[in-house]
XYZ file of C-alpha atoms in Angstrom:
67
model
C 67.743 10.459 53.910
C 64.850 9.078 51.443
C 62.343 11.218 50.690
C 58.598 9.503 51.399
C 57.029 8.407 48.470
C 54.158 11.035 48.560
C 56.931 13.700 48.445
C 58.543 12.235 45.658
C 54.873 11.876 43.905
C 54.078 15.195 44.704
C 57.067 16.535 43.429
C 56.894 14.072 39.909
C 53.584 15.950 39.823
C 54.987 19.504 39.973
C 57.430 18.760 37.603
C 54.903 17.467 34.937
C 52.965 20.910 35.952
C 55.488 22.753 34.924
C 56.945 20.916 32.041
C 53.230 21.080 30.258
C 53.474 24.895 30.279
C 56.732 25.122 28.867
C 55.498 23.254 26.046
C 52.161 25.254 25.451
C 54.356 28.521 26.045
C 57.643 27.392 23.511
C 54.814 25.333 20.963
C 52.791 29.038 21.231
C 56.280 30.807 20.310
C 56.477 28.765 17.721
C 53.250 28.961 15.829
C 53.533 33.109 16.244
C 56.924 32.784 14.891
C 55.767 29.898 11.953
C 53.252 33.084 11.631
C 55.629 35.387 10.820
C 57.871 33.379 8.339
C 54.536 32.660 6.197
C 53.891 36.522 5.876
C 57.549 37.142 5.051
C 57.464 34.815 2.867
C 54.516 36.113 0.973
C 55.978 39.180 0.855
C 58.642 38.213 -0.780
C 56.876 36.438 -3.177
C 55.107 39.450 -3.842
C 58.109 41.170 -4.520
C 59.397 38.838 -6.643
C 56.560 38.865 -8.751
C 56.806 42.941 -8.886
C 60.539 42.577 -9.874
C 59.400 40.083 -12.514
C 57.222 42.998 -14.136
C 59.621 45.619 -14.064
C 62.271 43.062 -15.505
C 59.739 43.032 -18.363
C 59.243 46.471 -18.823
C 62.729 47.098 -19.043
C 63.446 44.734 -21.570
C 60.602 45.595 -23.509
C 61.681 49.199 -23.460
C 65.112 48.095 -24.356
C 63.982 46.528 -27.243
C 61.469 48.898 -28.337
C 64.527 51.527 -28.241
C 67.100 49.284 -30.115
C 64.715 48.546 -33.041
């Protein structure tokens, strides 16, 4: 049997409906998560930095107690 074409409309409709919020709800999940990275990232550039300095201090130390 063939569905009438208001059914089949109606239905193309729904679909669309509910294809639109799984974007905005997967495209939201992504932002938070794009969120996320960008502190993690930071943080790790922080630390990085903070390793940097002690890396420093250590070698400056070494070489102060060498000479």
């Amino acid at each position: 049997a063939v569905a009438p074409l208001g059914q089949v409309s109606e239905l193309a409709e729904q679909l669309e409906e509910r294809l639109f919020h799984l974007y905005g709800f997967h495209n939201e999940l992504i932002r938070e998560r794009l969120r996320a990275l960008a502190e993690v990232m930071e943080r790790l550039e922080a630390a990085r930095a903070e390793l940097r300095r002690v890396c420093c201090t250590v070698e400056a130390a070494y070489r102060d107690l060498c000479l």
